[in-house]
PDB file of C-alpha atoms in Angstrom:
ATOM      1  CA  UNK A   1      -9.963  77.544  -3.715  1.00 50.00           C
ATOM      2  CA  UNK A   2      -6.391  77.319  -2.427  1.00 56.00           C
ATOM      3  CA  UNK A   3      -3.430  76.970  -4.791  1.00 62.00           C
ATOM      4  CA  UNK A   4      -1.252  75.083  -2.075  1.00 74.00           C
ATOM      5  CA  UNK A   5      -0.910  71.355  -2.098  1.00 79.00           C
ATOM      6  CA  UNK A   6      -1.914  68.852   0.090  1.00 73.00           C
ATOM      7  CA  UNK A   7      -0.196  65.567   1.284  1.00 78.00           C
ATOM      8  CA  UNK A   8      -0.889  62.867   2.262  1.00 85.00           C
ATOM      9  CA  UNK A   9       0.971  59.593   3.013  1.00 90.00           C
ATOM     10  CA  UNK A  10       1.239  56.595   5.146  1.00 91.00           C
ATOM     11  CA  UNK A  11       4.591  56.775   7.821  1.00 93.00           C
ATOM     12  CA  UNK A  12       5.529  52.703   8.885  1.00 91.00           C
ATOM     13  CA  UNK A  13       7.711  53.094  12.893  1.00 93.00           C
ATOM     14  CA  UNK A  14       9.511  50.131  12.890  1.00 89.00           C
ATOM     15  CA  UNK A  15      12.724  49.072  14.845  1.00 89.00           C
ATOM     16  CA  UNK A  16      13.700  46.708  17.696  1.00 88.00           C
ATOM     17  CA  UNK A  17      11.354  46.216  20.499  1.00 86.00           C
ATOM     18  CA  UNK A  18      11.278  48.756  23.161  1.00 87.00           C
ATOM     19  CA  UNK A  19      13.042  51.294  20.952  1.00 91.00           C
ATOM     20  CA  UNK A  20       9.991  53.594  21.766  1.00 92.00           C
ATOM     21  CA  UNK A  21       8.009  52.889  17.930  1.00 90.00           C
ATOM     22  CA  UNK A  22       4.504  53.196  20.699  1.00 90.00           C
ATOM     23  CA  UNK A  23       5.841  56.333  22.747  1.00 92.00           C
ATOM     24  CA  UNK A  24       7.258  58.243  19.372  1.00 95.00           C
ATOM     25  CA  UNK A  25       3.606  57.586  17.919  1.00 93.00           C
ATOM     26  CA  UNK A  26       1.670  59.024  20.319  1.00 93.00           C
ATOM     27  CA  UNK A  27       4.181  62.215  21.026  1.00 95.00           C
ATOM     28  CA  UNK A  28       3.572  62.993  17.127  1.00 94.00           C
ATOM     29  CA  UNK A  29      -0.219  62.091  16.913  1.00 92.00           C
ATOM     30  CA  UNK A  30      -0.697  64.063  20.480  1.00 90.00           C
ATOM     31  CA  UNK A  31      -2.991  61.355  21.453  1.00 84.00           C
ATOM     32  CA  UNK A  32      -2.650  58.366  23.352  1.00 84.00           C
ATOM     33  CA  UNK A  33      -3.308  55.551  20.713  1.00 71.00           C
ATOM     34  CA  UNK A  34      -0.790  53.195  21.540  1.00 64.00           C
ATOM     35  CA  UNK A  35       0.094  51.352  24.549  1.00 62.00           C
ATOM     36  CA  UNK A  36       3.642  51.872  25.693  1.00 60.00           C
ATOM     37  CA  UNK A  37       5.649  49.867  28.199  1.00 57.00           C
ATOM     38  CA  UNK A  38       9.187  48.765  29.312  1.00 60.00           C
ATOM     39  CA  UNK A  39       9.141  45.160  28.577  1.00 56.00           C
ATOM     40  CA  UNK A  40       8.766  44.235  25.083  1.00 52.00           C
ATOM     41  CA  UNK A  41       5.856  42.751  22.821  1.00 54.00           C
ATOM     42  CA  UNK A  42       3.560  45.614  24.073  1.00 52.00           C
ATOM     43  CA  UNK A  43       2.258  46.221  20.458  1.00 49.00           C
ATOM     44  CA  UNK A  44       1.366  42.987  19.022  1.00 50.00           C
ATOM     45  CA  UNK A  45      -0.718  44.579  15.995  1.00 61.00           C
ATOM     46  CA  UNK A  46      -0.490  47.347  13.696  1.00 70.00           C
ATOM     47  CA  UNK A  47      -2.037  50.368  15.141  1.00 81.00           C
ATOM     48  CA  UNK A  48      -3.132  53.514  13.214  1.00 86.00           C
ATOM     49  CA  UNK A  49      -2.526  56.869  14.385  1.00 88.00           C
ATOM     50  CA  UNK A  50      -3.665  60.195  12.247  1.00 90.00           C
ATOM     51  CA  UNK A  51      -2.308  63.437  12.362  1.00 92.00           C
ATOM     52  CA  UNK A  52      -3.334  66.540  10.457  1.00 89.00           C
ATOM     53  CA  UNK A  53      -2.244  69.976   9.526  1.00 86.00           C
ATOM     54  CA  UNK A  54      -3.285  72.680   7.279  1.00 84.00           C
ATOM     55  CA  UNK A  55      -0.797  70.995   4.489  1.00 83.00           C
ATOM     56  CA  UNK A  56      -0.705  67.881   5.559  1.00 84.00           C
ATOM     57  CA  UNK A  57      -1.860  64.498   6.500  1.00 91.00           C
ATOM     58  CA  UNK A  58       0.763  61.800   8.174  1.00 90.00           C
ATOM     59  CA  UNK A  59      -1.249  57.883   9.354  1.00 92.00           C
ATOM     60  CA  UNK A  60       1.323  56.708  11.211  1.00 93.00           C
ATOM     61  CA  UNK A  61       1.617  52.751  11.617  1.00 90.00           C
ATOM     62  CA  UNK A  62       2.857  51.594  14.774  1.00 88.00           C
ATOM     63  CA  UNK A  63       4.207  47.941  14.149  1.00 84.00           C
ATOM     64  CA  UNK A  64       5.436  45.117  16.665  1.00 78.00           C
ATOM     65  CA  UNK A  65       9.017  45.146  17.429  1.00 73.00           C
ATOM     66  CA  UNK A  66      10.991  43.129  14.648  1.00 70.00           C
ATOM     67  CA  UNK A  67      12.997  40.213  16.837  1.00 55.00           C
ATOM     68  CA  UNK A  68      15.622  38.707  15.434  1.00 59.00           C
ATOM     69  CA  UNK A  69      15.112  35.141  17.641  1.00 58.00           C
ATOM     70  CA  UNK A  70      12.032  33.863  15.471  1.00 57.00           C
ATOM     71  CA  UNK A  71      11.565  30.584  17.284  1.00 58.00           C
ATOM     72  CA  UNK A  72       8.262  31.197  19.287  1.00 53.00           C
ATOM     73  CA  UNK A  73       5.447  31.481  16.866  1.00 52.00           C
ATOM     74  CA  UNK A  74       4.715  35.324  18.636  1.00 47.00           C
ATOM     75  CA  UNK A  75       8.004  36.432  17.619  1.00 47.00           C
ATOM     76  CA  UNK A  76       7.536  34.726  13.639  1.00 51.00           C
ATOM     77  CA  UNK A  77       4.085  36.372  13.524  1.00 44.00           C
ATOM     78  CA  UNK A  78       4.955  39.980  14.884  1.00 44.00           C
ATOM     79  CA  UNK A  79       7.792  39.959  12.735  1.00 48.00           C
ATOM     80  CA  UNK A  80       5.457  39.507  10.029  1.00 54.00           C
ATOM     81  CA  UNK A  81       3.186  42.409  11.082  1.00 50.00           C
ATOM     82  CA  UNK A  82       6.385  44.342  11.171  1.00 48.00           C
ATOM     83  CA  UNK A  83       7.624  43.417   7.881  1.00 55.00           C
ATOM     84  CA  UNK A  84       4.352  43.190   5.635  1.00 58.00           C
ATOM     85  CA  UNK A  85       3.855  46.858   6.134  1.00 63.00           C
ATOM     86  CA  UNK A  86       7.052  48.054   4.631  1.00 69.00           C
ATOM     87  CA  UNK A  87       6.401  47.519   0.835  1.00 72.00           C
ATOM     88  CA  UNK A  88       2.692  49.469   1.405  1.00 79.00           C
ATOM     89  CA  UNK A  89       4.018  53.064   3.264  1.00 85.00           C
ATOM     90  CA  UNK A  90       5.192  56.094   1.702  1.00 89.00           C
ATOM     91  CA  UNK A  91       8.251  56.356   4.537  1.00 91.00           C
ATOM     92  CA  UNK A  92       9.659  54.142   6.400  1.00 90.00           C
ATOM     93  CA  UNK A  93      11.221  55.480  10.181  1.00 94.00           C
ATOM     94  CA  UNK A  94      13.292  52.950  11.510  1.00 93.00           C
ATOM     95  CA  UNK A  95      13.622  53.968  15.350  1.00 94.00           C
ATOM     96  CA  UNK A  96      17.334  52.847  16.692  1.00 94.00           C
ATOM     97  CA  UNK A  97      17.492  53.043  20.607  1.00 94.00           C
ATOM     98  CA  UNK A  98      21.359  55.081  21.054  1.00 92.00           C
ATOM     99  CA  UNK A  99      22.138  53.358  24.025  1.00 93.00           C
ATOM    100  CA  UNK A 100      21.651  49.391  23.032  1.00 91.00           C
ATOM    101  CA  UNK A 101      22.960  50.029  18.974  1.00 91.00           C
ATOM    102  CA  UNK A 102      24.130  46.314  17.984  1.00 90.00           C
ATOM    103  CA  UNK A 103      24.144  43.546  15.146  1.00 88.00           C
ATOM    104  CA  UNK A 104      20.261  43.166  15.748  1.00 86.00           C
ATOM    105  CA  UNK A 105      19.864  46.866  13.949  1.00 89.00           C
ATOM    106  CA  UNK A 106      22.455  46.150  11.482  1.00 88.00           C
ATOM    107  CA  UNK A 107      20.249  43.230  10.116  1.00 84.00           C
ATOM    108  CA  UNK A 108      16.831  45.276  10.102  1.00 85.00           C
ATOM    109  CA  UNK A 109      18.522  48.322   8.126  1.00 87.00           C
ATOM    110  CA  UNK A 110      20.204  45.960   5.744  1.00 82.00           C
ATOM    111  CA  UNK A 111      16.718  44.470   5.668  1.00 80.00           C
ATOM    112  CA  UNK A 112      15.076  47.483   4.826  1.00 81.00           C
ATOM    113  CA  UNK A 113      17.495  48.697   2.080  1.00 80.00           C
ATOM    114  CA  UNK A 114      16.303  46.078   0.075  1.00 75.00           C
ATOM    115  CA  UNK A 115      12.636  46.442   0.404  1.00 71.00           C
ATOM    116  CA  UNK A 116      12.797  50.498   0.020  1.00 66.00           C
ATOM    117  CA  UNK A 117      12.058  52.084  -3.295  1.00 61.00           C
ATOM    118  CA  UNK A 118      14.377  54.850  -2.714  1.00 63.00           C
ATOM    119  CA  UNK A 119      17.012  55.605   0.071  1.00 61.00           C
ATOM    120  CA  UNK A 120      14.684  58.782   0.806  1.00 67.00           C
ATOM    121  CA  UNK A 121      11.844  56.790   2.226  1.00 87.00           C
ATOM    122  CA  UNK A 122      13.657  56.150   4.752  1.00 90.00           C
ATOM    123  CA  UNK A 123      14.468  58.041   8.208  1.00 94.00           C
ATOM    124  CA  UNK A 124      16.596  56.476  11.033  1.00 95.00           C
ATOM    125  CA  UNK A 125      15.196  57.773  14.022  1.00 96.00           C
ATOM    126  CA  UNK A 126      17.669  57.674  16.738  1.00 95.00           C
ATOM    127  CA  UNK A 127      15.500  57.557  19.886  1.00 96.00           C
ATOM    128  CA  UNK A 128      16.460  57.771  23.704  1.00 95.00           C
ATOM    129  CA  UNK A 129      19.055  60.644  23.263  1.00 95.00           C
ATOM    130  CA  UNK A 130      17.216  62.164  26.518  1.00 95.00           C
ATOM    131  CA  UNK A 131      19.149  59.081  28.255  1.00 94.00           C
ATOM    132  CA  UNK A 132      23.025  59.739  26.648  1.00 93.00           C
ATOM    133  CA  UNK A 133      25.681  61.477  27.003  1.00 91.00           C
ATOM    134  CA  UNK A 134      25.790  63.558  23.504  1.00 88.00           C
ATOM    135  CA  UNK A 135      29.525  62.521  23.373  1.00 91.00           C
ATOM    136  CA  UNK A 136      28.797  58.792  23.325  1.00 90.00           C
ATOM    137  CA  UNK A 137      26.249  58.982  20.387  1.00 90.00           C
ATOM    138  CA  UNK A 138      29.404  59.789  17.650  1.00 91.00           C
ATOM    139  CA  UNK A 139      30.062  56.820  17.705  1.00 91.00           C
ATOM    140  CA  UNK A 140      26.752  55.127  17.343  1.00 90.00           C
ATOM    141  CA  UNK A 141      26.179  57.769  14.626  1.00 91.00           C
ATOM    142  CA  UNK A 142      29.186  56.798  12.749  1.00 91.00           C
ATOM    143  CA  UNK A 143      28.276  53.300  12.753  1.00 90.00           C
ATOM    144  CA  UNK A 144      25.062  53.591  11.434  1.00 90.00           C
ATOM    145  CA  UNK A 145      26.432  56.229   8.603  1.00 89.00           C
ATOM    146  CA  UNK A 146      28.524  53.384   7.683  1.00 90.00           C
ATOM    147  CA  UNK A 147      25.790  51.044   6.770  1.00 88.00           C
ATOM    148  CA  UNK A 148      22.965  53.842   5.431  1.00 88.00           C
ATOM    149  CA  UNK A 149      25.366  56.536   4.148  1.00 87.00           C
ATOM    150  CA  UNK A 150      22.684  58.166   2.050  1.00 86.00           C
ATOM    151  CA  UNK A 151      20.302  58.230   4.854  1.00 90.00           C
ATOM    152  CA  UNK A 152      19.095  60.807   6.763  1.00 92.00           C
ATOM    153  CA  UNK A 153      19.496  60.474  10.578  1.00 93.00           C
ATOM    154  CA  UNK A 154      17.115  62.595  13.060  1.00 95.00           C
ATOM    155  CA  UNK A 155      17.579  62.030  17.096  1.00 95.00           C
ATOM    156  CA  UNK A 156      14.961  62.303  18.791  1.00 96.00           C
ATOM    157  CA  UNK A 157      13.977  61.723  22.369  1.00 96.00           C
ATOM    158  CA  UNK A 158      10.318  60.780  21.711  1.00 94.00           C
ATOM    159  CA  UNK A 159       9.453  60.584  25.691  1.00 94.00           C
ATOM    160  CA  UNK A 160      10.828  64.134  26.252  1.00 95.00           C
ATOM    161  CA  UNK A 161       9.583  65.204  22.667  1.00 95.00           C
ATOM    162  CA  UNK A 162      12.666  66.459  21.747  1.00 95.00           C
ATOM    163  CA  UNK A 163      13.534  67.546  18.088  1.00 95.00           C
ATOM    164  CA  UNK A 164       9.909  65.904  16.955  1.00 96.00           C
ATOM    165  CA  UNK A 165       9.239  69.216  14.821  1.00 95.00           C
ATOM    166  CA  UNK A 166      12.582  68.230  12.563  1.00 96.00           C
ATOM    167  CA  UNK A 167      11.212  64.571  12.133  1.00 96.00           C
ATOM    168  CA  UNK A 168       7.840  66.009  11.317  1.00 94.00           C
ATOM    169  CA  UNK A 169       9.772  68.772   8.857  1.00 92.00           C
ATOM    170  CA  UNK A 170      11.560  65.676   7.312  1.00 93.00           C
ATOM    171  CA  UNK A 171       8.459  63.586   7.005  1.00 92.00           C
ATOM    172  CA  UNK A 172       6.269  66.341   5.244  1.00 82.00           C
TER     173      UNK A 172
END
């Protein structure tokens, strides 16, 4: 019988629509669970992706894009898909897109602070850095620093599975 540990916990990928939630989850699971697509409201539902190691188990949950305009009844009800999955995971990845950073994110990090147990169940994933100059992400780094100091920030370029081994490091 082995003397090491194993883990297992439940990872929520929220964030924005189109901020690549669909495309991250599938790069980590190395399956293609979820659909992904350039217009938004491609993942409607939660959708479950596994991935196992020798020391490890992650189930990813891939949730709808949270919107910020909640006057269609789509919008109200995958922001509630989003949101009810947040109190029930063990971390919480918010994915930020690097190019489009605005008030939208501002309001779902602020949102999240208060639902989190602790400030280290959460990740920021900073997604897209495939698509930016490394220059012009300082800034968008500093910004978010300002409103989750204690928060630990991975990019990531989940299309190009870039720097996915440090997100899995962080999330193990």
């Amino acid at each position: 019988m082995s003397s090491e540990k194993f883990y297992c916990g439940y990872v929520a990928l929220i964030g924005k629509p189109n901020t690549g939630k669909s495309t991250l989850m599938n790069a980590l699971v190395g399956e293609k669970l979820s659909i992904t697509a350039d217009r938004p409201q491609t993942t409607r539902h939660q959708i479950l992706g596994i991935k196992t190691d020798q020391h490890s188990q992650c189930i990813f949950v891939d949730t709808p894009g949270i919107h910020q305009n909640q006057k269609k009844a789509i919008n109200r009800y995958m922001n509630r898909a989003a949101s009810s999955v947040l109190e029930d995971v063990d971390i919480i990845c918010c994915l930020l897109d690097v190019r489009h950073f605005n008030g939208d994110d501002v309001q779902i990090l602020q949102k999240i602070q208060s639902i989190a147990n602790q400030p280290s169940h959460i990740i920021l994933v900073l997604n897209k850095i495939d698509q930016i100059e490394k220059p012009k992400m300082l800034p968008v780094l500093k910004r978010i620093s300002e409103v989750m100091p204690d928060v630990e920030i991975i990019p990531v370029s989940a299309l190009k599975q870039e720097n996915l081994d440090q997100l899995m490091s962080a999330i193990q």
